[in-house]
C-alpha cells in the first residue's frame, strides 16, 4: 500500500484537511505530521506525528522563529516514514514539502491551496508570493479550495478545484443534542433575530464592528467556536455591557452543525477583505447556508458577492464588514423581511465530489 504523509502547521487539523485524511485513508497508508502549537498532547494520537512546541496561534514572529525546528522535525519524520506522496496543507507546508523532496526526489507533491500567502507588509507579501510561485514548479497536483483562486495562478499547472463541500454525514447522522442546545434554545426569542458566528474566532477588526453593531440592534449574536480573538471578543462584549445580547457557546464538533444552523437565522460569513484570501475564497458557510436554508452574511467586496449580486441579491445579505452603520442597516432590513431564503448553490457533498479528486491522485 502506498504511503501518504499529510503536512500541516497546526493541530488539531482543520475540518477540510481531516476530510482529505479520511478520503485518502480508504486507499493509502496515511499519517499526519502536524504542529501542536498549544503543546497540549502528551502523546501522539493514532495516525499522527506531532511536533510539540508552544507557539500561540496568531503569534507570527514566534512561529517564524520556531519554524526551522519544525522543518528539522519534519525532515526526520519524512525520512523515517518514507511516503510516496506528500499532501501539503497551506502554503507554509509547501515550503517544507519541497525541502523534503530534495532528500527523496521521486516523492509526489500535492498542494492544497486552502489559503494564499498573506502579509500586512506589501514587500513581505511579494517575497512570499515569489517563493510560492517557485516552489509550485515542483508540485505534481494543486488543489484549489476556491473556484476563484485559479485566476491568480499559472493555468498551465496540473490542478483541480475542490471546494469546502459539506459532508453527507451532516444530514445522515442523527447526533444527540449538544449540551449547549437547551440553554441556547431557551434564550432564543421568537421576536429576535439570531445572527451566528460559526468557526474560528479571529479577525478582531471585523469582530469589533460586528459586536459594536449589536449595541443598537434588538437582536442576538451567538458565537460558536474558539480561536485567537475569543478573549478579545469576550472583553469587548463585557466593556459594552451587552452580555444579554451576545453569547459564547465554545468549541463544537462537525456533527453539531445541524443544531447550530437550526437555532440561527443569519450566518456571519463576512471576513476582512483587506486580505486577498477573503476576497477570493469560498467559505464553507456558502455551501452550508444553502443546504440548511439559512441567510448568509457576506462581504460585498468578495468574488462570491459579485456572483450573487444579480440573481440572488434579495436572498443574501451583503455588507461592508468594516462599517458598523452598514452592518446595522443591512441586518435590520434583513430581519424586517428584506431578504428571503432561496437556494443559490446546488447542494454538493464531499463524498460525491471526492471521486474526481481521487482519480487525479491515482495518476500520480
mmCIF file of C-alpha atoms in Angstrom:
data_model
loop_
_atom_site.group_PDB
_atom_site.id
_atom_site.type_symbol
_atom_site.label_atom_id
_atom_site.label_comp_id
_atom_site.label_asym_id
_atom_site.label_seq_id
_atom_site.Cartn_x
_atom_site.Cartn_y
_atom_site.Cartn_z
ATOM 1 C CA UNK A 1 0.000 0.000 0.000
ATOM 2 C CA UNK A 2 1.336 3.415 -0.972
ATOM 3 C CA UNK A 3 2.042 5.876 1.810
ATOM 4 C CA UNK A 4 0.787 9.450 2.179
ATOM 5 C CA UNK A 5 2.149 11.972 4.673
ATOM 6 C CA UNK A 6 -0.149 14.939 5.300
ATOM 7 C CA UNK A 7 1.767 18.004 6.494
ATOM 8 C CA UNK A 8 0.030 20.797 8.419
ATOM 9 C CA UNK A 9 1.472 23.530 10.629
ATOM 10 C CA UNK A 10 -1.454 23.391 13.062
ATOM 11 C CA UNK A 11 -3.068 20.823 15.340
ATOM 12 C CA UNK A 12 -5.894 19.955 15.559
ATOM 13 C CA UNK A 13 -6.002 19.957 11.763
ATOM 14 C CA UNK A 14 -8.907 21.838 10.188
ATOM 15 C CA UNK A 15 -12.064 20.028 9.100
ATOM 16 C CA UNK A 16 -11.132 20.212 5.402
ATOM 17 C CA UNK A 17 -7.772 18.510 5.902
ATOM 18 C CA UNK A 18 -9.387 15.959 8.182
ATOM 19 C CA UNK A 19 -11.879 15.067 5.440
ATOM 20 C CA UNK A 20 -8.997 14.668 2.997
ATOM 21 C CA UNK A 21 -7.325 12.373 5.530
ATOM 22 C CA UNK A 22 -10.480 10.269 5.724
ATOM 23 C CA UNK A 23 -10.849 10.049 1.924
ATOM 24 C CA UNK A 24 -7.198 9.114 1.396
ATOM 25 C CA UNK A 25 -7.264 6.502 4.165
ATOM 26 C CA UNK A 26 -9.562 4.280 2.087
ATOM 27 C CA UNK A 27 -6.727 3.600 -0.370
ATOM 28 C CA UNK A 28 -3.459 4.693 1.261
ATOM 29 C CA UNK A 29 -1.471 4.284 4.447
ATOM 30 C CA UNK A 30 -1.898 7.815 5.801
ATOM 31 C CA UNK A 31 -0.082 9.625 8.589
ATOM 32 C CA UNK A 32 -0.368 13.276 9.602
ATOM 33 C CA UNK A 33 2.595 15.431 10.549
ATOM 34 C CA UNK A 34 1.287 18.463 12.445
ATOM 35 C CA UNK A 35 2.476 21.154 14.828
ATOM 36 C CA UNK A 36 0.801 21.048 18.234
ATOM 37 C CA UNK A 37 1.290 24.728 18.992
ATOM 38 C CA UNK A 38 -0.695 24.512 22.217
ATOM 39 C CA UNK A 39 1.606 21.769 23.485
ATOM 40 C CA UNK A 40 -1.464 20.051 24.913
ATOM 41 C CA UNK A 41 -0.853 16.497 23.693
ATOM 42 C CA UNK A 42 1.300 14.321 25.949
ATOM 43 C CA UNK A 43 1.378 11.552 23.336
ATOM 44 C CA UNK A 44 0.673 11.307 19.614
ATOM 45 C CA UNK A 45 -2.916 10.341 18.680
ATOM 46 C CA UNK A 46 -3.227 7.334 16.392
ATOM 47 C CA UNK A 47 -2.141 8.217 12.863
ATOM 48 C CA UNK A 48 -0.454 11.462 13.937
ATOM 49 C CA UNK A 49 3.164 12.523 14.390
ATOM 50 C CA UNK A 50 3.174 15.733 16.383
ATOM 51 C CA UNK A 51 5.797 18.420 16.762
ATOM 52 C CA UNK A 52 5.137 19.698 20.278
ATOM 53 C CA UNK A 53 6.327 23.261 20.730
ATOM 54 C CA UNK A 54 4.229 26.070 22.192
ATOM 55 C CA UNK A 55 3.505 28.935 19.821
ATOM 56 C CA UNK A 56 0.207 30.768 20.212
ATOM 57 C CA UNK A 57 -1.933 30.911 17.092
ATOM 58 C CA UNK A 58 -1.633 34.421 15.705
ATOM 59 C CA UNK A 59 1.907 34.973 17.043
ATOM 60 C CA UNK A 60 3.621 35.019 13.651
ATOM 61 C CA UNK A 61 7.011 36.072 14.979
ATOM 62 C CA UNK A 62 7.325 33.127 17.358
ATOM 63 C CA UNK A 63 6.070 30.757 14.662
ATOM 64 C CA UNK A 64 8.741 32.092 12.306
ATOM 65 C CA UNK A 65 11.475 31.666 14.922
ATOM 66 C CA UNK A 66 10.417 28.090 15.699
ATOM 67 C CA UNK A 67 9.718 27.084 12.093
ATOM 68 C CA UNK A 68 13.309 25.857 11.461
ATOM 69 C CA UNK A 69 12.830 23.370 14.325
ATOM 70 C CA UNK A 70 9.577 22.163 12.745
ATOM 71 C CA UNK A 71 11.447 21.751 9.444
ATOM 72 C CA UNK A 72 14.110 19.571 11.091
ATOM 73 C CA UNK A 73 11.459 17.507 12.849
ATOM 74 C CA UNK A 74 9.510 17.185 9.597
ATOM 75 C CA UNK A 75 12.500 16.032 7.554
ATOM 76 C CA UNK A 76 13.362 13.441 10.215
ATOM 77 C CA UNK A 77 9.753 12.182 10.137
ATOM 78 C CA UNK A 78 9.777 12.116 6.336
ATOM 79 C CA UNK A 79 12.970 10.044 6.134
ATOM 80 C CA UNK A 80 11.628 7.559 8.686
ATOM 81 C CA UNK A 81 8.128 7.135 7.178
ATOM 82 C CA UNK A 82 9.295 7.228 3.514
ATOM 83 C CA UNK A 83 5.981 8.346 1.964
ATOM 84 C CA UNK A 84 5.203 8.056 -1.739
ATOM 85 C CA UNK A 85 3.026 11.186 -1.654
ATOM 86 C CA UNK A 86 3.200 14.378 0.392
ATOM 87 C CA UNK A 87 -0.125 16.146 0.923
ATOM 88 C CA UNK A 88 0.728 19.736 1.868
ATOM 89 C CA UNK A 89 -1.973 21.771 3.593
ATOM 90 C CA UNK A 90 -1.477 25.556 3.314
ATOM 91 C CA UNK A 91 1.333 27.432 1.622
ATOM 92 C CA UNK A 92 3.734 27.236 4.583
ATOM 93 C CA UNK A 93 3.653 23.429 4.431
ATOM 94 C CA UNK A 94 4.529 23.679 0.721
ATOM 95 C CA UNK A 95 7.939 25.112 1.613
ATOM 96 C CA UNK A 96 8.686 22.175 3.902
ATOM 97 C CA UNK A 97 7.415 19.670 1.335
ATOM 98 C CA UNK A 98 9.811 20.945 -1.312
ATOM 99 C CA UNK A 99 12.710 20.634 1.128
ATOM 100 C CA UNK A 100 11.666 17.034 1.805
ATOM 101 C CA UNK A 101 11.679 16.346 -1.931
ATOM 102 C CA UNK A 102 15.394 17.188 -2.005
ATOM 103 C CA UNK A 103 16.029 14.036 0.049
ATOM 104 C CA UNK A 104 13.685 11.810 -1.991
ATOM 105 C CA UNK A 105 13.167 13.357 -5.446
ATOM 106 C CA UNK A 106 10.645 10.704 -6.521
ATOM 107 C CA UNK A 107 8.092 11.679 -3.878
ATOM 108 C CA UNK A 108 4.941 13.257 -5.371
ATOM 109 C CA UNK A 109 3.714 16.596 -4.034
ATOM 110 C CA UNK A 110 0.055 17.560 -3.654
ATOM 111 C CA UNK A 111 -0.516 21.163 -2.624
ATOM 112 C CA UNK A 112 -3.865 22.041 -1.063
ATOM 113 C CA UNK A 113 -4.151 25.764 -1.750
ATOM 114 C CA UNK A 114 -6.559 26.386 1.094
ATOM 115 C CA UNK A 115 -5.257 29.895 1.727
ATOM 116 C CA UNK A 116 -2.969 32.025 -0.393
ATOM 117 C CA UNK A 117 0.094 33.691 1.189
ATOM 118 C CA UNK A 118 -0.895 36.801 3.114
ATOM 119 C CA UNK A 119 1.032 39.537 4.921
ATOM 120 C CA UNK A 120 0.356 43.073 6.108
ATOM 121 C CA UNK A 121 3.545 44.390 4.533
ATOM 122 C CA UNK A 122 3.475 44.532 0.721
ATOM 123 C CA UNK A 123 7.177 43.688 0.432
ATOM 124 C CA UNK A 124 6.806 40.635 2.668
ATOM 125 C CA UNK A 125 3.772 39.559 0.648
ATOM 126 C CA UNK A 126 5.715 39.946 -2.599
ATOM 127 C CA UNK A 127 8.503 37.731 -1.247
ATOM 128 C CA UNK A 128 6.036 35.073 -0.084
ATOM 129 C CA UNK A 129 4.259 35.057 -3.445
ATOM 130 C CA UNK A 130 7.571 34.684 -5.273
ATOM 131 C CA UNK A 131 8.562 31.788 -3.018
ATOM 132 C CA UNK A 132 5.200 30.086 -3.537
ATOM 133 C CA UNK A 133 5.486 30.536 -7.306
ATOM 134 C CA UNK A 134 8.960 28.993 -7.290
ATOM 135 C CA UNK A 135 8.006 26.016 -5.128
ATOM 136 C CA UNK A 136 4.898 25.356 -7.241
ATOM 137 C CA UNK A 137 7.242 24.243 -10.028
ATOM 138 C CA UNK A 138 7.892 21.066 -8.023
ATOM 139 C CA UNK A 139 4.235 20.315 -7.296
ATOM 140 C CA UNK A 140 2.527 17.452 -9.130
ATOM 141 C CA UNK A 141 -1.076 18.418 -8.305
ATOM 142 C CA UNK A 142 -2.546 21.640 -6.900
ATOM 143 C CA UNK A 143 -5.964 21.582 -5.255
ATOM 144 C CA UNK A 144 -7.676 24.967 -5.219
ATOM 145 C CA UNK A 145 -10.124 25.462 -2.353
ATOM 146 C CA UNK A 146 -11.987 28.159 -4.293
ATOM 147 C CA UNK A 147 -13.227 28.423 -7.869
ATOM 148 C CA UNK A 148 -11.717 31.910 -7.930
ATOM 149 C CA UNK A 149 -8.147 31.037 -6.889
ATOM 150 C CA UNK A 150 -7.036 29.801 -10.357
ATOM 151 C CA UNK A 151 -7.462 33.366 -11.656
ATOM 152 C CA UNK A 152 -4.312 34.262 -9.706
ATOM 153 C CA UNK A 153 -2.169 31.245 -10.655
ATOM 154 C CA UNK A 154 -0.401 29.801 -13.675
ATOM 155 C CA UNK A 155 -3.064 27.997 -15.672
ATOM 156 C CA UNK A 156 -0.517 25.559 -17.118
ATOM 157 C CA UNK A 157 -0.012 23.727 -13.823
ATOM 158 C CA UNK A 158 -1.855 20.489 -13.103
ATOM 159 C CA UNK A 159 -4.733 21.488 -10.841
ATOM 160 C CA UNK A 160 -8.288 20.746 -9.730
ATOM 161 C CA UNK A 161 -10.851 22.927 -7.957
ATOM 162 C CA UNK A 162 -12.170 21.175 -4.872
ATOM 163 C CA UNK A 163 -14.101 23.463 -2.565
ATOM 164 C CA UNK A 164 -15.245 23.070 1.035
ATOM 165 C CA UNK A 165 -18.224 20.892 0.253
ATOM 166 C CA UNK A 166 -20.178 19.677 3.295
ATOM 167 C CA UNK A 167 -20.091 16.032 4.243
ATOM 168 C CA UNK A 168 -23.226 13.995 3.664
ATOM 169 C CA UNK A 169 -22.908 12.779 7.244
ATOM 170 C CA UNK A 170 -24.217 16.184 8.382
ATOM 171 C CA UNK A 171 -27.712 15.228 7.297
ATOM 172 C CA UNK A 172 -27.448 11.441 7.627
ATOM 173 C CA UNK A 173 -26.170 11.087 11.183
ATOM 174 C CA UNK A 174 -28.710 11.952 13.857
ATOM 175 C CA UNK A 175 -26.346 13.225 16.549
ATOM 176 C CA UNK A 176 -27.665 13.765 20.061
ATOM 177 C CA UNK A 177 -28.478 17.322 21.042
ATOM 178 C CA UNK A 178 -25.348 19.157 22.220
ATOM 179 C CA UNK A 179 -25.114 20.247 25.851
ATOM 180 C CA UNK A 180 -25.427 23.910 24.897
ATOM 181 C CA UNK A 181 -28.573 23.469 22.805
ATOM 182 C CA UNK A 182 -31.225 23.643 25.547
ATOM 183 C CA UNK A 183 -29.709 26.798 27.015
ATOM 184 C CA UNK A 184 -29.438 28.441 23.586
ATOM 185 C CA UNK A 185 -32.986 27.428 22.694
ATOM 186 C CA UNK A 186 -34.328 28.937 25.913
ATOM 187 C CA UNK A 187 -32.545 32.231 25.151
ATOM 188 C CA UNK A 188 -33.799 32.455 21.591
ATOM 189 C CA UNK A 189 -36.771 34.775 21.413
ATOM 190 C CA UNK A 190 -39.306 34.417 18.575
ATOM 191 C CA UNK A 191 -39.281 38.193 18.171
ATOM 192 C CA UNK A 192 -35.498 38.475 17.909
ATOM 193 C CA UNK A 193 -33.265 37.520 15.021
ATOM 194 C CA UNK A 194 -30.248 35.347 15.862
ATOM 195 C CA UNK A 195 -27.025 36.070 13.977
ATOM 196 C CA UNK A 196 -24.389 33.351 14.428
ATOM 197 C CA UNK A 197 -20.619 33.431 14.060
ATOM 198 C CA UNK A 198 -19.607 29.820 13.337
ATOM 199 C CA UNK A 199 -15.948 28.789 13.272
ATOM 200 C CA UNK A 200 -12.553 30.065 14.358
ATOM 201 C CA UNK A 201 -12.957 33.264 16.386
ATOM 202 C CA UNK A 202 -10.447 35.590 14.721
ATOM 203 C CA UNK A 203 -10.237 38.841 12.753
ATOM 204 C CA UNK A 204 -10.566 41.368 15.613
ATOM 205 C CA UNK A 205 -11.099 44.257 13.171
ATOM 206 C CA UNK A 206 -14.314 42.631 11.934
ATOM 207 C CA UNK A 207 -15.368 41.246 15.317
ATOM 208 C CA UNK A 208 -15.222 44.764 16.768
ATOM 209 C CA UNK A 209 -17.572 46.198 14.127
ATOM 210 C CA UNK A 210 -19.949 43.261 14.424
ATOM 211 C CA UNK A 211 -20.113 43.455 18.230
ATOM 212 C CA UNK A 212 -20.353 47.270 18.140
ATOM 213 C CA UNK A 213 -23.373 46.999 15.874
ATOM 214 C CA UNK A 214 -25.270 44.963 18.476
ATOM 215 C CA UNK A 215 -25.304 47.892 20.891
ATOM 216 C CA UNK A 216 -28.107 49.378 18.802
ATOM 217 C CA UNK A 217 -29.684 46.181 17.467
ATOM 218 C CA UNK A 218 -32.610 44.388 19.074
ATOM 219 C CA UNK A 219 -31.120 41.030 18.051
ATOM 220 C CA UNK A 220 -28.947 38.272 19.498
ATOM 221 C CA UNK A 221 -25.428 37.285 18.474
ATOM 222 C CA UNK A 222 -24.377 33.673 19.090
ATOM 223 C CA UNK A 223 -20.659 32.919 18.770
ATOM 224 C CA UNK A 224 -19.788 29.259 18.221
ATOM 225 C CA UNK A 225 -16.103 28.346 18.231
ATOM 226 C CA UNK A 226 -12.731 29.084 19.727
ATOM 227 C CA UNK A 227 -9.733 30.985 18.452
ATOM 228 C CA UNK A 228 -7.069 33.635 18.986
ATOM 229 C CA UNK A 229 -9.588 36.503 19.235
ATOM 230 C CA UNK A 230 -12.031 34.847 21.634
ATOM 231 C CA UNK A 231 -10.765 36.706 24.707
ATOM 232 C CA UNK A 232 -10.777 39.960 22.744
ATOM 233 C CA UNK A 233 -14.427 39.420 21.814
ATOM 234 C CA UNK A 234 -15.459 38.498 25.356
ATOM 235 C CA UNK A 235 -13.756 41.566 26.838
ATOM 236 C CA UNK A 236 -15.377 43.830 24.254
ATOM 237 C CA UNK A 237 -18.832 42.436 24.998
ATOM 238 C CA UNK A 238 -18.254 42.953 28.719
ATOM 239 C CA UNK A 239 -16.976 46.520 28.234
ATOM 240 C CA UNK A 240 -20.014 47.460 26.178
ATOM 241 C CA UNK A 241 -22.433 45.867 28.622
ATOM 242 C CA UNK A 242 -24.198 43.723 26.038
ATOM 243 C CA UNK A 243 -23.805 40.286 27.630
ATOM 244 C CA UNK A 244 -27.574 39.947 27.351
ATOM 245 C CA UNK A 245 -27.275 40.125 23.556
ATOM 246 C CA UNK A 246 -24.041 38.286 22.782
ATOM 247 C CA UNK A 247 -23.480 34.688 23.909
ATOM 248 C CA UNK A 248 -20.436 32.432 23.587
ATOM 249 C CA UNK A 249 -21.004 28.688 23.181
ATOM 250 C CA UNK A 250 -17.444 27.402 22.799
ATOM 251 C CA UNK A 251 -15.962 24.776 20.506
ATOM 252 C CA UNK A 252 -18.213 22.426 18.629
ATOM 253 C CA UNK A 253 -17.992 19.244 16.576
ATOM 254 C CA UNK A 254 -19.000 18.971 12.935
ATOM 255 C CA UNK A 255 -21.940 16.789 13.942
ATOM 256 C CA UNK A 256 -23.329 19.783 15.901
ATOM 257 C CA UNK A 257 -23.668 21.966 12.795
ATOM 258 C CA UNK A 258 -27.316 20.982 12.093
ATOM 259 C CA UNK A 259 -28.232 22.208 15.578
ATOM 260 C CA UNK A 260 -26.234 25.425 15.173
ATOM 261 C CA UNK A 261 -27.966 26.239 11.906
ATOM 262 C CA UNK A 262 -31.397 25.271 13.230
ATOM 263 C CA UNK A 263 -31.151 27.851 16.019
ATOM 264 C CA UNK A 264 -29.743 30.604 13.764
ATOM 265 C CA UNK A 265 -31.482 32.975 11.359
ATOM 266 C CA UNK A 266 -28.468 34.620 9.728
ATOM 267 C CA UNK A 267 -24.927 33.201 9.464
ATOM 268 C CA UNK A 268 -21.961 35.590 9.522
ATOM 269 C CA UNK A 269 -19.509 34.888 6.678
ATOM 270 C CA UNK A 270 -18.049 38.370 6.096
ATOM 271 C CA UNK A 271 -14.310 38.476 6.703
ATOM 272 C CA UNK A 272 -11.727 41.272 6.271
ATOM 273 C CA UNK A 273 -11.353 41.983 2.572
ATOM 274 C CA UNK A 274 -8.075 43.810 3.099
ATOM 275 C CA UNK A 275 -6.781 40.217 2.961
ATOM 276 C CA UNK A 276 -6.825 38.779 -0.567
ATOM 277 C CA UNK A 277 -7.899 35.376 0.730
ATOM 278 C CA UNK A 278 -11.200 36.766 1.968
ATOM 279 C CA UNK A 279 -11.868 38.332 -1.439
ATOM 280 C CA UNK A 280 -11.294 35.155 -3.452
ATOM 281 C CA UNK A 281 -12.243 32.398 -1.004
ATOM 282 C CA UNK A 282 -15.390 30.275 -0.994
ATOM 283 C CA UNK A 283 -16.498 29.894 2.604
ATOM 284 C CA UNK A 284 -17.776 26.531 3.804
ATOM 285 C CA UNK A 285 -20.739 28.559 5.053
ATOM 286 C CA UNK A 286 -21.538 29.369 1.421
ATOM 287 C CA UNK A 287 -22.477 25.705 0.962
ATOM 288 C CA UNK A 288 -23.845 25.069 4.444
ATOM 289 C CA UNK A 289 -26.274 28.002 4.367
ATOM 290 C CA UNK A 290 -27.671 26.824 1.057
ATOM 291 C CA UNK A 291 -28.028 23.291 2.417
ATOM 292 C CA UNK A 292 -29.525 24.252 5.808
ATOM 293 C CA UNK A 293 -31.660 27.031 4.270
ATOM 294 C CA UNK A 294 -30.251 29.958 6.196
ATOM 295 C CA UNK A 295 -29.348 33.502 5.071
ATOM 296 C CA UNK A 296 -25.575 34.122 4.780
ATOM 297 C CA UNK A 297 -23.993 37.492 5.539
ATOM 298 C CA UNK A 298 -21.171 38.048 3.038
ATOM 299 C CA UNK A 299 -18.772 40.904 2.413
ATOM 300 C CA UNK A 300 -19.888 42.976 -0.582
ATOM 301 C CA UNK A 301 -16.291 43.196 -1.845
ATOM 302 C CA UNK A 302 -15.809 39.465 -2.472
ATOM 303 C CA UNK A 303 -15.956 37.399 -5.664
ATOM 304 C CA UNK A 304 -18.769 35.428 -4.008
ATOM 305 C CA UNK A 305 -20.773 38.636 -3.723
ATOM 306 C CA UNK A 306 -20.069 39.536 -7.361
ATOM 307 C CA UNK A 307 -21.706 36.288 -8.461
ATOM 308 C CA UNK A 308 -24.679 36.684 -6.104
ATOM 309 C CA UNK A 309 -25.483 40.369 -6.670
ATOM 310 C CA UNK A 310 -27.602 39.809 -9.729
ATOM 311 C CA UNK A 311 -29.876 36.818 -9.428
ATOM 312 C CA UNK A 312 -29.653 36.351 -5.647
ATOM 313 C CA UNK A 313 -29.274 39.895 -4.275
ATOM 314 C CA UNK A 314 -32.529 39.544 -2.296
ATOM 315 C CA UNK A 315 -31.556 36.137 -0.885
ATOM 316 C CA UNK A 316 -28.277 37.026 0.834
ATOM 317 C CA UNK A 317 -27.082 39.936 2.981
ATOM 318 C CA UNK A 318 -24.099 41.821 1.544
ATOM 319 C CA UNK A 319 -22.306 44.119 3.986
ATOM 320 C CA UNK A 320 -19.289 46.339 4.364
ATOM 321 C CA UNK A 321 -17.673 44.380 7.193
ATOM 322 C CA UNK A 322 -15.705 47.457 8.322
ATOM 323 C CA UNK A 323 -18.762 49.746 8.597
ATOM 324 C CA UNK A 324 -20.864 49.388 11.760
ATOM 325 C CA UNK A 325 -23.681 51.533 10.346
ATOM 326 C CA UNK A 326 -23.877 49.426 7.200
ATOM 327 C CA UNK A 327 -23.953 46.204 9.235
ATOM 328 C CA UNK A 328 -26.801 47.568 11.387
ATOM 329 C CA UNK A 329 -28.765 48.811 8.393
ATOM 330 C CA UNK A 330 -28.444 45.538 6.446
ATOM 331 C CA UNK A 331 -29.328 43.358 9.440
ATOM 332 C CA UNK A 332 -32.400 45.448 10.293
ATOM 333 C CA UNK A 333 -33.508 45.349 6.656
ATOM 334 C CA UNK A 334 -32.972 41.590 6.501
ATOM 335 C CA UNK A 335 -34.847 40.942 9.739
ATOM 336 C CA UNK A 336 -37.736 43.103 8.507
ATOM 337 C CA UNK A 337 -38.285 40.858 5.503
ATOM 338 C CA UNK A 338 -35.782 42.443 3.133
ATOM 339 C CA UNK A 339 -34.289 39.049 2.368
ATOM 340 C CA UNK A 340 -35.876 35.658 1.831
ATOM 341 C CA UNK A 341 -34.109 32.339 1.552
ATOM 342 C CA UNK A 342 -33.565 30.872 -1.892
ATOM 343 C CA UNK A 343 -31.131 28.100 -2.688
ATOM 344 C CA UNK A 344 -28.292 29.859 -4.503
ATOM 345 C CA UNK A 345 -25.889 26.900 -4.690
ATOM 346 C CA UNK A 346 -26.640 23.350 -5.773
ATOM 347 C CA UNK A 347 -26.021 21.009 -2.854
ATOM 348 C CA UNK A 348 -22.805 19.104 -3.499
ATOM 349 C CA UNK A 349 -21.450 16.648 -0.973
ATOM 350 C CA UNK A 350 -17.801 15.938 -0.251
ATOM 351 C CA UNK A 351 -18.254 12.204 -0.715
ATOM 352 C CA UNK A 352 -19.746 12.582 -4.207
ATOM 353 C CA UNK A 353 -17.073 15.011 -5.422
ATOM 354 C CA UNK A 354 -14.097 13.194 -3.893
ATOM 355 C CA UNK A 355 -14.133 10.510 -6.622
ATOM 356 C CA UNK A 356 -12.906 13.109 -9.148
ATOM 357 C CA UNK A 357 -10.100 14.118 -6.831
ATOM 358 C CA UNK A 358 -9.074 10.534 -6.059
ATOM 359 C CA UNK A 359 -8.873 9.807 -9.797
ATOM 360 C CA UNK A 360 -6.349 12.631 -10.158
ATOM 361 C CA UNK A 361 -4.309 11.379 -7.205
ATOM 362 C CA UNK A 362 -4.200 7.817 -8.552
ATOM 363 C CA UNK A 363 -2.490 9.130 -11.672
ATOM 364 C CA UNK A 364 0.495 10.388 -9.680
#
